[in-house]
Coordinates of C-alpha atoms and ligand atoms in Angstrom, one line a residue:
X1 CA 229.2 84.6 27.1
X2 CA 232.8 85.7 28.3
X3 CA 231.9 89.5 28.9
X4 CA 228.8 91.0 31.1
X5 CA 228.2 93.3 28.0
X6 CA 227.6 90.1 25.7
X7 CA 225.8 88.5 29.0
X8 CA 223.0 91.8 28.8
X9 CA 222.6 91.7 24.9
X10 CA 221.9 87.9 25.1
X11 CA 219.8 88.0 27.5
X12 CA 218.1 91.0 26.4
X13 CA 217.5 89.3 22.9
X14 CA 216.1 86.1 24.7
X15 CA 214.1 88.0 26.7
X16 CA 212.7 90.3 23.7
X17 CA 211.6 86.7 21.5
X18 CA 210.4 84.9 24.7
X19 CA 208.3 88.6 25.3
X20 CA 206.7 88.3 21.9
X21 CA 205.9 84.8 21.8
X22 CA 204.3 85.2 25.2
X23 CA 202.6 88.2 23.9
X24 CA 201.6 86.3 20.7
X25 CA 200.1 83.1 22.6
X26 CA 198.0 85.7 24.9
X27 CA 196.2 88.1 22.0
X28 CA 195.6 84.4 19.9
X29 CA 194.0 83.2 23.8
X30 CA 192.0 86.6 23.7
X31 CA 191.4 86.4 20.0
X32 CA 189.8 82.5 21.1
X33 CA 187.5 83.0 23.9
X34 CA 186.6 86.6 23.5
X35 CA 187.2 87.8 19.6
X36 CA 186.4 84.7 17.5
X37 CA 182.2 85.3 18.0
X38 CA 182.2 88.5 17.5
X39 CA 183.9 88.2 14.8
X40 CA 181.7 85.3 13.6
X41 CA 178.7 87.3 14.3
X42 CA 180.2 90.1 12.9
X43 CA 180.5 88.0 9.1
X44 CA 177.2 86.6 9.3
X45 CA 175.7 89.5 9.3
X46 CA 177.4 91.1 6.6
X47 CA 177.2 87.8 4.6
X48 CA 173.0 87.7 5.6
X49 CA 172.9 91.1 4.1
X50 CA 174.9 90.3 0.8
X51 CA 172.6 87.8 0.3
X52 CA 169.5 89.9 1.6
X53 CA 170.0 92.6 -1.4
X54 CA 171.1 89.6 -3.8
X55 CA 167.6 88.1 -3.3
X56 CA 165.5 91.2 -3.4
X57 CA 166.4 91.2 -7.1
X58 CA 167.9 87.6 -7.7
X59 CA 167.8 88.5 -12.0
X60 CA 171.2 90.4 -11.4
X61 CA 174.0 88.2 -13.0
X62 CA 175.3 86.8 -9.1
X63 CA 179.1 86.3 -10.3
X64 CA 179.1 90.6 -11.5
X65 CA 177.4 90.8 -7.9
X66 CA 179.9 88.7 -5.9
X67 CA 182.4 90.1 -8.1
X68 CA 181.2 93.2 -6.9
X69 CA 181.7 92.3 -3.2
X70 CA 184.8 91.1 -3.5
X71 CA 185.8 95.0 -4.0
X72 CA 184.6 95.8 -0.7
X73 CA 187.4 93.5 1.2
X74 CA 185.4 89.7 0.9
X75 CA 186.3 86.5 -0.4
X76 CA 183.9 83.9 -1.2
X77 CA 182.7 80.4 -2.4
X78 CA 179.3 79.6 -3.5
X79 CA 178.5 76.1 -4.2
X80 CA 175.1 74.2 -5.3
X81 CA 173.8 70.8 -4.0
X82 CA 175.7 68.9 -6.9
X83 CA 178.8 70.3 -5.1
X84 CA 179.8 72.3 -8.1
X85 CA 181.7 75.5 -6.6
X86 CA 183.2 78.3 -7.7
X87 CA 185.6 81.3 -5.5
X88 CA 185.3 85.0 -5.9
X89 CA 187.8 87.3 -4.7
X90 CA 191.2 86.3 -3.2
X91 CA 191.2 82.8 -3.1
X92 CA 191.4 80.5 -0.1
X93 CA 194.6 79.1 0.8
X94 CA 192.7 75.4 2.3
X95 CA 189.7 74.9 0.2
X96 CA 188.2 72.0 1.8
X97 CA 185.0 72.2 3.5
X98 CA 182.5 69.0 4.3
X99 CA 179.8 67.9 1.8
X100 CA 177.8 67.6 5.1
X101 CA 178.3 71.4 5.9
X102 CA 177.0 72.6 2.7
X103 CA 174.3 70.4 2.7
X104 CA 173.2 71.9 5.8
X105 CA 173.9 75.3 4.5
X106 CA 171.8 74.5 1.8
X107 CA 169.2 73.4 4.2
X108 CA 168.6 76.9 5.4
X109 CA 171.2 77.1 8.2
X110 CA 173.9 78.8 9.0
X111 CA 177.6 77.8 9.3
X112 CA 179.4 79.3 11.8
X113 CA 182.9 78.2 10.7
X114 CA 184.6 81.5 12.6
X115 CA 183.7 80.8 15.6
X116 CA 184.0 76.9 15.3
X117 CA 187.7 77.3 14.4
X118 CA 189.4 75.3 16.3
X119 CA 192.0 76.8 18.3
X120 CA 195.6 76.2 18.0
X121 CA 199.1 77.4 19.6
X122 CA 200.8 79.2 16.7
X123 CA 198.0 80.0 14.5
X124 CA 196.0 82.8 14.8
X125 CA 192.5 81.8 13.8
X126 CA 191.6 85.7 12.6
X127 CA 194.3 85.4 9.7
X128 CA 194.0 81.8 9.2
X129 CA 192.9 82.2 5.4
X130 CA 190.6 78.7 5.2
X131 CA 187.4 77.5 3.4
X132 CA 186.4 76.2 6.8
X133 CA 187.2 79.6 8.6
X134 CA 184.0 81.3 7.3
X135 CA 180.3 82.0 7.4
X136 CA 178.2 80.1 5.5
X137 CA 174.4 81.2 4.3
X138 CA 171.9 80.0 2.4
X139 CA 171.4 82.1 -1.1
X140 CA 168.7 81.7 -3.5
X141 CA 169.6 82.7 -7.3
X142 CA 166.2 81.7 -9.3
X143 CA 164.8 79.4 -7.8
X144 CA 167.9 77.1 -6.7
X145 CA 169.3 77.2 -3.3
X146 CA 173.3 77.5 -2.8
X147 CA 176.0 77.8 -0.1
X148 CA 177.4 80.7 -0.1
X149 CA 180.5 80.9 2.3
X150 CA 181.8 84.1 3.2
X151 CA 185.0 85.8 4.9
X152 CA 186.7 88.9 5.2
X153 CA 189.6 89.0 3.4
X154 CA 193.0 89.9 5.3
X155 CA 195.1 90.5 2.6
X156 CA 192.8 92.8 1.3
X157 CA 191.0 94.3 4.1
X158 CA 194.2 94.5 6.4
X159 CA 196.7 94.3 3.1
X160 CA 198.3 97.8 4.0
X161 CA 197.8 97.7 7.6
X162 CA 199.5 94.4 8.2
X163 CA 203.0 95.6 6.4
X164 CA 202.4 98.8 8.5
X165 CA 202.1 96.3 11.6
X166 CA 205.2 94.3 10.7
X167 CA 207.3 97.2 9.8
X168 CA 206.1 98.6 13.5
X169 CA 207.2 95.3 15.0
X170 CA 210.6 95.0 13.1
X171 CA 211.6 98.4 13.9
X172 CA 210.6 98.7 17.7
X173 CA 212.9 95.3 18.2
X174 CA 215.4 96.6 15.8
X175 CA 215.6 100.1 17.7
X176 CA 215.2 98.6 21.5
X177 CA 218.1 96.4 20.3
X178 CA 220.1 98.8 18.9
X179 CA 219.2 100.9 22.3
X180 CA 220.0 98.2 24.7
X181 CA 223.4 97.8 22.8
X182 CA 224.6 101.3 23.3
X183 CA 223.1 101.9 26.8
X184 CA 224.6 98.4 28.0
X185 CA 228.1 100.4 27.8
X186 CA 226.8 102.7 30.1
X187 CA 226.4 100.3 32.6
X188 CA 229.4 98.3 31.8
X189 CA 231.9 101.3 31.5
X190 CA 232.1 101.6 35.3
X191 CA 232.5 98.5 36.4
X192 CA 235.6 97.6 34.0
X193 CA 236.8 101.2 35.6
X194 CA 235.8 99.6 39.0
X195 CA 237.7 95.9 37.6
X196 CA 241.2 97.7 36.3
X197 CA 240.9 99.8 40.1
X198 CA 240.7 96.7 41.5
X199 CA 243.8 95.5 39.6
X200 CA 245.5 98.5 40.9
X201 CA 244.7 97.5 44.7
X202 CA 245.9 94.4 44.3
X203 CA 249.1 95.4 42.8
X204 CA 249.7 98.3 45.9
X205 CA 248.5 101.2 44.5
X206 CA 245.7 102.8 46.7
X207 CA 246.1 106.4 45.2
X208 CA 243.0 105.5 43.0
X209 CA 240.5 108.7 41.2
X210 CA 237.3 107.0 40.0
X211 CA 235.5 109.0 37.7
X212 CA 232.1 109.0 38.8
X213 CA 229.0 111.4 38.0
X214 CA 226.6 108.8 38.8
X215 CA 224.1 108.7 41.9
X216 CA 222.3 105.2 41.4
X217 CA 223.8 101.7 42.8
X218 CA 226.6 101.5 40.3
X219 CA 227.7 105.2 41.3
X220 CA 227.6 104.2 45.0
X221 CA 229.5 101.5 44.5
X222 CA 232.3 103.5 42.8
X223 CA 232.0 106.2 46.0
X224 CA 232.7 103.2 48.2
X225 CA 235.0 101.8 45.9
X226 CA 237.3 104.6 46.2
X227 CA 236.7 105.3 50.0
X228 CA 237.9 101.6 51.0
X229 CA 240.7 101.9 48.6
X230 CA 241.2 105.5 50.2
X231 CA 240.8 103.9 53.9
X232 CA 243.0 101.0 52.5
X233 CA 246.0 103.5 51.5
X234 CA 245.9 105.1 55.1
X235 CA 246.0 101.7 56.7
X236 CA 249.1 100.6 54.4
X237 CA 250.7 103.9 55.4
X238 CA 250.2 103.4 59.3
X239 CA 251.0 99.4 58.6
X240 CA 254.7 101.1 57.1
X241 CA 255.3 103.7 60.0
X242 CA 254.8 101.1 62.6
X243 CA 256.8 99.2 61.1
X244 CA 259.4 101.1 60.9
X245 CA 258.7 102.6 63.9
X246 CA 259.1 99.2 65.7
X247 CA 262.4 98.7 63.7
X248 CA 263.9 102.0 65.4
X249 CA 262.7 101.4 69.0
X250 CA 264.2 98.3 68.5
X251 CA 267.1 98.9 66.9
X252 CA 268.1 101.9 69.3
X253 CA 268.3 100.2 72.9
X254 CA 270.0 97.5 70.9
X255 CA 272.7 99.6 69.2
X256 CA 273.2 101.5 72.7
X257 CA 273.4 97.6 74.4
X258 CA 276.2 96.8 71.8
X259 CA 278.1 99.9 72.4
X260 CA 278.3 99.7 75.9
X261 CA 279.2 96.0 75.6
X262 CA 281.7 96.6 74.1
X263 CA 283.0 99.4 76.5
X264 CA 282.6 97.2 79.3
X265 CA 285.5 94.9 77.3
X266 CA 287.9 97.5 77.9
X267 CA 290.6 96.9 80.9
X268 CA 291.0 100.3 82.1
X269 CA 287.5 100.9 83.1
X270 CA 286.6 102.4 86.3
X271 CA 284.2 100.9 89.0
X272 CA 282.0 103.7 88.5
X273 CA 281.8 103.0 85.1
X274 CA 281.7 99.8 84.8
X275 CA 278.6 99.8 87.2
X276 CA 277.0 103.0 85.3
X277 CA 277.2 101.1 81.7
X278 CA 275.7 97.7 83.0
X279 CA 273.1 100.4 84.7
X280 CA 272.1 101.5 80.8
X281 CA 272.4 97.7 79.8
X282 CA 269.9 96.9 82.3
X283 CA 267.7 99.6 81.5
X284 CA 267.9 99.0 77.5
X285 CA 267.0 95.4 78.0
X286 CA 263.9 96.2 80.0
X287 CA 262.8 98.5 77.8
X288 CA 263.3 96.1 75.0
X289 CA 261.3 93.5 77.2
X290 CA 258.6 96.3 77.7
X291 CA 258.1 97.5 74.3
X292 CA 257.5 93.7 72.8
X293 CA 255.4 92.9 75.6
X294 CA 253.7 96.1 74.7
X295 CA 253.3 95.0 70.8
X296 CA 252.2 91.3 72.2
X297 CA 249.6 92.9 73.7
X298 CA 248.5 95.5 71.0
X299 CA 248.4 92.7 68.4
X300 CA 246.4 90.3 70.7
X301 CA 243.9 93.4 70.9
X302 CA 243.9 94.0 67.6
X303 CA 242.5 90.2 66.7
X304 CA 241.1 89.1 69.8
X305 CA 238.4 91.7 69.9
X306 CA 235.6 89.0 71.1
X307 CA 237.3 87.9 73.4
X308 CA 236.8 90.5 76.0
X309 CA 234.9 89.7 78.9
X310 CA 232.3 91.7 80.5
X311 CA 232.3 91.4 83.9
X312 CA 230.6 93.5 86.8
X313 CA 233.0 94.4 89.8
X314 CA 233.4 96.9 92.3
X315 CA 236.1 98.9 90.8
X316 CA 237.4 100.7 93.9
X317 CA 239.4 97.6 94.4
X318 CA 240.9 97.5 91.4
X319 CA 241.8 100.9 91.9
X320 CA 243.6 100.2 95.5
X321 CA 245.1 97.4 93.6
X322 CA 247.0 99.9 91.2
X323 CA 247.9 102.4 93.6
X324 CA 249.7 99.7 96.0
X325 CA 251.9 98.3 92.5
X326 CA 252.8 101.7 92.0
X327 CA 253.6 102.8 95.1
X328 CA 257.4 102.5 95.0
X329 CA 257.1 105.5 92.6
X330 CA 254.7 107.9 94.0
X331 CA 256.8 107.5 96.9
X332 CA 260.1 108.1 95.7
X333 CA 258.7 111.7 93.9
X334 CA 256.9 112.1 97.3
X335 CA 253.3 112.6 95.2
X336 CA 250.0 112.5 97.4
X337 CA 247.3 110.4 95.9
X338 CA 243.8 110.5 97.0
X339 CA 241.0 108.1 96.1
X340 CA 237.5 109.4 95.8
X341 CA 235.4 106.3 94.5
X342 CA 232.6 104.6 96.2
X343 CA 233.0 101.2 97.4
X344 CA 229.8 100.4 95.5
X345 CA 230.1 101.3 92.4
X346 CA 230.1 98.7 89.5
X347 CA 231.8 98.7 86.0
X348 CA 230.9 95.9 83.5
X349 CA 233.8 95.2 81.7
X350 CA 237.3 92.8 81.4
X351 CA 239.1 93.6 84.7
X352 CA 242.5 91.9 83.6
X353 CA 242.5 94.7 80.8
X354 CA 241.1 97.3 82.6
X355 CA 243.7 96.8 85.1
X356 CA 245.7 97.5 82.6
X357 CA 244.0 101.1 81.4
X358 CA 244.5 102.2 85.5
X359 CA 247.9 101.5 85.2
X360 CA 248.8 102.6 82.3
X361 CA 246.9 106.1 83.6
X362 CA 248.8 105.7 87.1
X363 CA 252.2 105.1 85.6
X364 CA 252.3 108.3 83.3
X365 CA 250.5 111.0 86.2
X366 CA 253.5 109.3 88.3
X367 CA 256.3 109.4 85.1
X368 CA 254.6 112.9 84.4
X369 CA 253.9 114.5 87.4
X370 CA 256.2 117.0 89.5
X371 CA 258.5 116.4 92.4
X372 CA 255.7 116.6 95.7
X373 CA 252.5 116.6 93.4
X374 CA 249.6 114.9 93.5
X375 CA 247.6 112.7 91.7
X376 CA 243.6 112.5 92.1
X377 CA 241.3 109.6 91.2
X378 CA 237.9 109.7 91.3
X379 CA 234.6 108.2 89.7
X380 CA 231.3 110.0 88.4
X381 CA 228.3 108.0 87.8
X382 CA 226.2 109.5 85.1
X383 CA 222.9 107.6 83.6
X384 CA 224.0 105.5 81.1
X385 CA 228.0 105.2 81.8
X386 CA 230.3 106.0 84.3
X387 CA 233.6 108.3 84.3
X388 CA 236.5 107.8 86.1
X389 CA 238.8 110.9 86.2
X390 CA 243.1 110.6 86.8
X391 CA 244.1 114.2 87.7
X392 CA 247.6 114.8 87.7
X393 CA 249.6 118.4 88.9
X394 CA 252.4 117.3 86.4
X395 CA 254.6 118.7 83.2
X396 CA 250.9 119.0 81.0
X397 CA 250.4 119.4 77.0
X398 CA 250.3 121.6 74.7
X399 CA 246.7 121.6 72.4
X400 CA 248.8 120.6 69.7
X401 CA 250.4 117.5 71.5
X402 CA 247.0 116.5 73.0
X403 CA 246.2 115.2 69.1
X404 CA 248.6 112.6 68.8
X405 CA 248.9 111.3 72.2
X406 CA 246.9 107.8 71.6
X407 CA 249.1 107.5 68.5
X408 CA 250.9 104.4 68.6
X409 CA 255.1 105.2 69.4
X410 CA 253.6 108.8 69.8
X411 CA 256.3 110.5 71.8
X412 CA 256.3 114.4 73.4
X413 CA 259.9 115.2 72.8
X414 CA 260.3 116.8 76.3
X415 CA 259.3 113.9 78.4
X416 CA 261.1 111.6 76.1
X417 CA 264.5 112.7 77.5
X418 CA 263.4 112.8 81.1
X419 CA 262.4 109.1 80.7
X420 CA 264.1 106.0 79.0
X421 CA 261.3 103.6 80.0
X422 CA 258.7 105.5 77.5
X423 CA 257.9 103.6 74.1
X424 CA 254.9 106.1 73.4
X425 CA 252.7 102.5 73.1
X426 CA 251.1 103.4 76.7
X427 CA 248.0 105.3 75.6
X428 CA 247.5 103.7 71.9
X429 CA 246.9 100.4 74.6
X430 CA 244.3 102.3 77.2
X431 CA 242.4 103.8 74.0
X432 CA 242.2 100.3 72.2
X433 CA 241.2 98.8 75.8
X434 CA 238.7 101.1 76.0
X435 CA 237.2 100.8 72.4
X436 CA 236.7 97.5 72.6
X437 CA 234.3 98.0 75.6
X438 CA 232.6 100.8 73.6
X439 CA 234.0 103.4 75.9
X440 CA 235.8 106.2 75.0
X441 CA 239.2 108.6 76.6
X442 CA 239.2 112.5 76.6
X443 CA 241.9 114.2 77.7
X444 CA 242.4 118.2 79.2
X445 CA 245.3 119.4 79.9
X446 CA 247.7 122.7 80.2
X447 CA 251.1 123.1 79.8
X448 CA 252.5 122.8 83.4
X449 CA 249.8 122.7 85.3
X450 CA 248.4 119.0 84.6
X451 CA 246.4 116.9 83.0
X452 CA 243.1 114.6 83.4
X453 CA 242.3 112.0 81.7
X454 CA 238.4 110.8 81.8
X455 CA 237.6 107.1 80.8
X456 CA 234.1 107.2 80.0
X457 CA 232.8 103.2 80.2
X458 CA 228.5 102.3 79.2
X459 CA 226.7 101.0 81.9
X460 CA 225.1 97.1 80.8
X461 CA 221.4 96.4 81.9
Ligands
ADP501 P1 254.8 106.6 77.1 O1 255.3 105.3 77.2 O2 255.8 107.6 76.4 O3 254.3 107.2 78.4 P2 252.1 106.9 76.3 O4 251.4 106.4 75.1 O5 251.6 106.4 77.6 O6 253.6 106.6 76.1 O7 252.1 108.5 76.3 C1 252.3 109.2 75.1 C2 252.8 110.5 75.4 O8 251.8 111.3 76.0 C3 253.9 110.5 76.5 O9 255.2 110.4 75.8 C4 253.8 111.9 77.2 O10 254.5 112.8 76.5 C5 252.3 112.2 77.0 N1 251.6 111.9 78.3 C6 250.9 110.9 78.6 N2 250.4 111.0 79.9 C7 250.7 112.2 80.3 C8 250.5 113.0 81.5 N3 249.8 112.5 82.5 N4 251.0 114.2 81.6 C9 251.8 114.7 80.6 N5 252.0 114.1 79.4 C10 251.5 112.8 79.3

């Protein structure tokens, strides 16, 4: 049983034979407790009435009579005292029957072989074509009292009928099997589809059309088939840009390092110089150290999902906290911050990387801001979650840029030449902070005039 399509026909077959043996063992039960008298009662009164009109005129010749009878669908066996016993009509397939019984038939009584029948697994007592399966009465033929024992016969009675029944039988299991063998492709068709996709997958190739015109399980699974393969191709596709992505911020600050290593070789280099290249060296190098700290920490949030605590703090603090790092900066472009949270309020959340979210937030309204600007923080509590809003009066974005800004190495040209400490990895880090504590970061901004950014965290019972 190597393929499913051989599994389902076997079984199917199994189950068809087990079905009718079942069904056999439960019309035989039937035919025992419920059929079997009727039927006896049934033949004893046809059998009392054969023998009624026999005996209103007993001169009739009885073997034309039985003879006779034997027309209308009966078989019988009439027998005296000596035991001397002749059949009429079909004859019986077991002839024995007990002296005793036809001494008591002979008696006057009546043997109720049909419904005495013994019952048994595989044999149907109705059919069972016996001596002892009959009725037996009493018949008088001049004077002399006989056994006469009496049965319908099958063959003759359900002759036509019974090949009609069998033919029924062998062509309903001949046609369901033929049935179950053609619609069994149906079902297996997709899933070798689904199998040879899968294939595909595995070897790379997520570009995968299913074929599917189906709406039960098997054609949802297909749908979902091709959407995780789909969902599977964009991941690849990120997976290779930041990769190479990582290769060219890496590979830049390096090349620039090596160049100016190598200027700084040369004898006739001024002081100025000298000083200005170690400057860029400097600069490359932190940025280098920056941008694989920043990928530390990305991939440690990209696996470490559970591990975020949830914590609840007064998140003034942590606010303070930030503006006092950053303070060097927002001094040096002479940019007025003001603070508008409560010193109540309470966010539930991990406060090393939340600290992390503020200062992201902090460093680019500083980076991004204009020469005497300001920056404004402050916190709305709503029902359910809280907002904390970092307004800035700086360079702004266009609607177009404002799409890709949580990219990861997402870059706005203009600001990258005004800063070499940018690795575009600042916001893809806030946004991933903030998804893991089910939170969520808009963005409104215009083109320069400023920007705002609104971290929206759930309040926890
Ligand atoms: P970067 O290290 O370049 O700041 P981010 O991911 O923090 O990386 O930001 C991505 C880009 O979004 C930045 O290059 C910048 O162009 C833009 N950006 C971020 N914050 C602001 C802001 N407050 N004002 C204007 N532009 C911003």
């Amino acid at each position: 049983m190597k393929t499913l399509y051989v599994r389902i026909i076997v079984m199917t077959m199994v189950i068809m034979v087990c079905s009718s043996i079942i069904a056999f063992i439960v019309s035989n039960v039937y035919y025992h407790y419920y059929l079997k008298t009727e039927n006896d009662q049934k033949m004893t009164n046809i059998a009392r009435n054969i023998v009624d009109v026999y005996e209103e005129n007993d001169d009739r010749n009885i073997q034309q009579y039985l003879n006779s009878m034997t027309d209308l669908g009966y078989q019988f066996y009439l027998v005296n005292e000596a035991g001397e016993g002749k059949m009429y009509g079909d004859s019986f397939r077991e002839t024995y029957i007990s002296e005793d019984v036809i001494q008591m038939v002979i008696d006057g009584h009546i043997y109720h072989g049909i419904a005495e029948y013994p019952w048994k697994l595989f044999v149907t007592g109705f059919f069972s074509n016996e001596l002892k399966n009959t009725v037996g009465t009493p018949l008088t033929i001049q004077g002399e009292t006989y056994a006469l024992f009496a049965r319908q016969s099958t063959s003759q009675q359900f002759g036509e009928m019974r090949i009609f029944l069998v033919l029924l039988l062998v062509l309903l299991l001949l046609f369901s099997f033929l049935m179950v063998l053609i619609s069994t492709r149906f079902i297996v068709k997709p899933i070798q589809r689904l199998t040879e996709a899968t294939k595909k997958i595995a070897a790379g190739n997520y570009h995968i059309k299913l074929k599917n015109n189906r709406h039960d399980e098997i054609g949802r699974l297909a749908d979902h088939f091709s959407m995780m393969s789909d969902s599977l191709g964009k991941t690849e596709e990120k997976r290779q840009t930041f990769v190479s992505n990582v290769s060219h911020e890496i590979q830049s600050p390096l090349t620039s390092i090596q160049g100016f290593s190598q200027a700084l070789r040369e004898e006739e280099l001024s002081e100025g110089d000298r000083s200005y290249y170690l400057s860029i060296i400097e600069k490359e190098s932190r940025r280098l150290s920056l941008l694989s700290k920043q990928l530390l920490t990305l991939s440690f949030l990209d696996g470490h999902a559970e591990q975020v605590d949830q914590l609840a703090y007064q998140v003034r603090d942590q606010l303070k906290e930030v503006i006092a790092t950053t303070k060097w900066s927002w001094r040096e472009k002479d940019i007025a911050i003001e603070l508008n949270v409560s010193p109540d309020l309470e966010i539930t959340g991990d406060p090393k990387l939340l600290h992390q979210v503020w200062l992201n937030l902090m460093t680019n309204a500083i980076r991004y801001n204009k020469e005497g600007g300001s920056i404004v923080i402050e916190a709305v509590d709503h029902d359910k979650h809280i907002d904390i809003h970092f307004t800035d009066e700086g360079i702004g974005m266009d609607e177009a840029e404002l799409t890709n800004i949580f990219d990861r190495f997402y870059i706005v040209d203009k600001a990258r030449t005004r800063t070499k400490t940018s690795t575009g990895l600042g916001l893809a880090i806030t946004k991933k902070i903030i998804e893991l504590h089910k939170g969520t970061i808009m963005v409104e901004s215009k083109r320069d005039q400023g920007s705002t950014f609104v971290v929206s965290l759930p309040k926890h019972a």
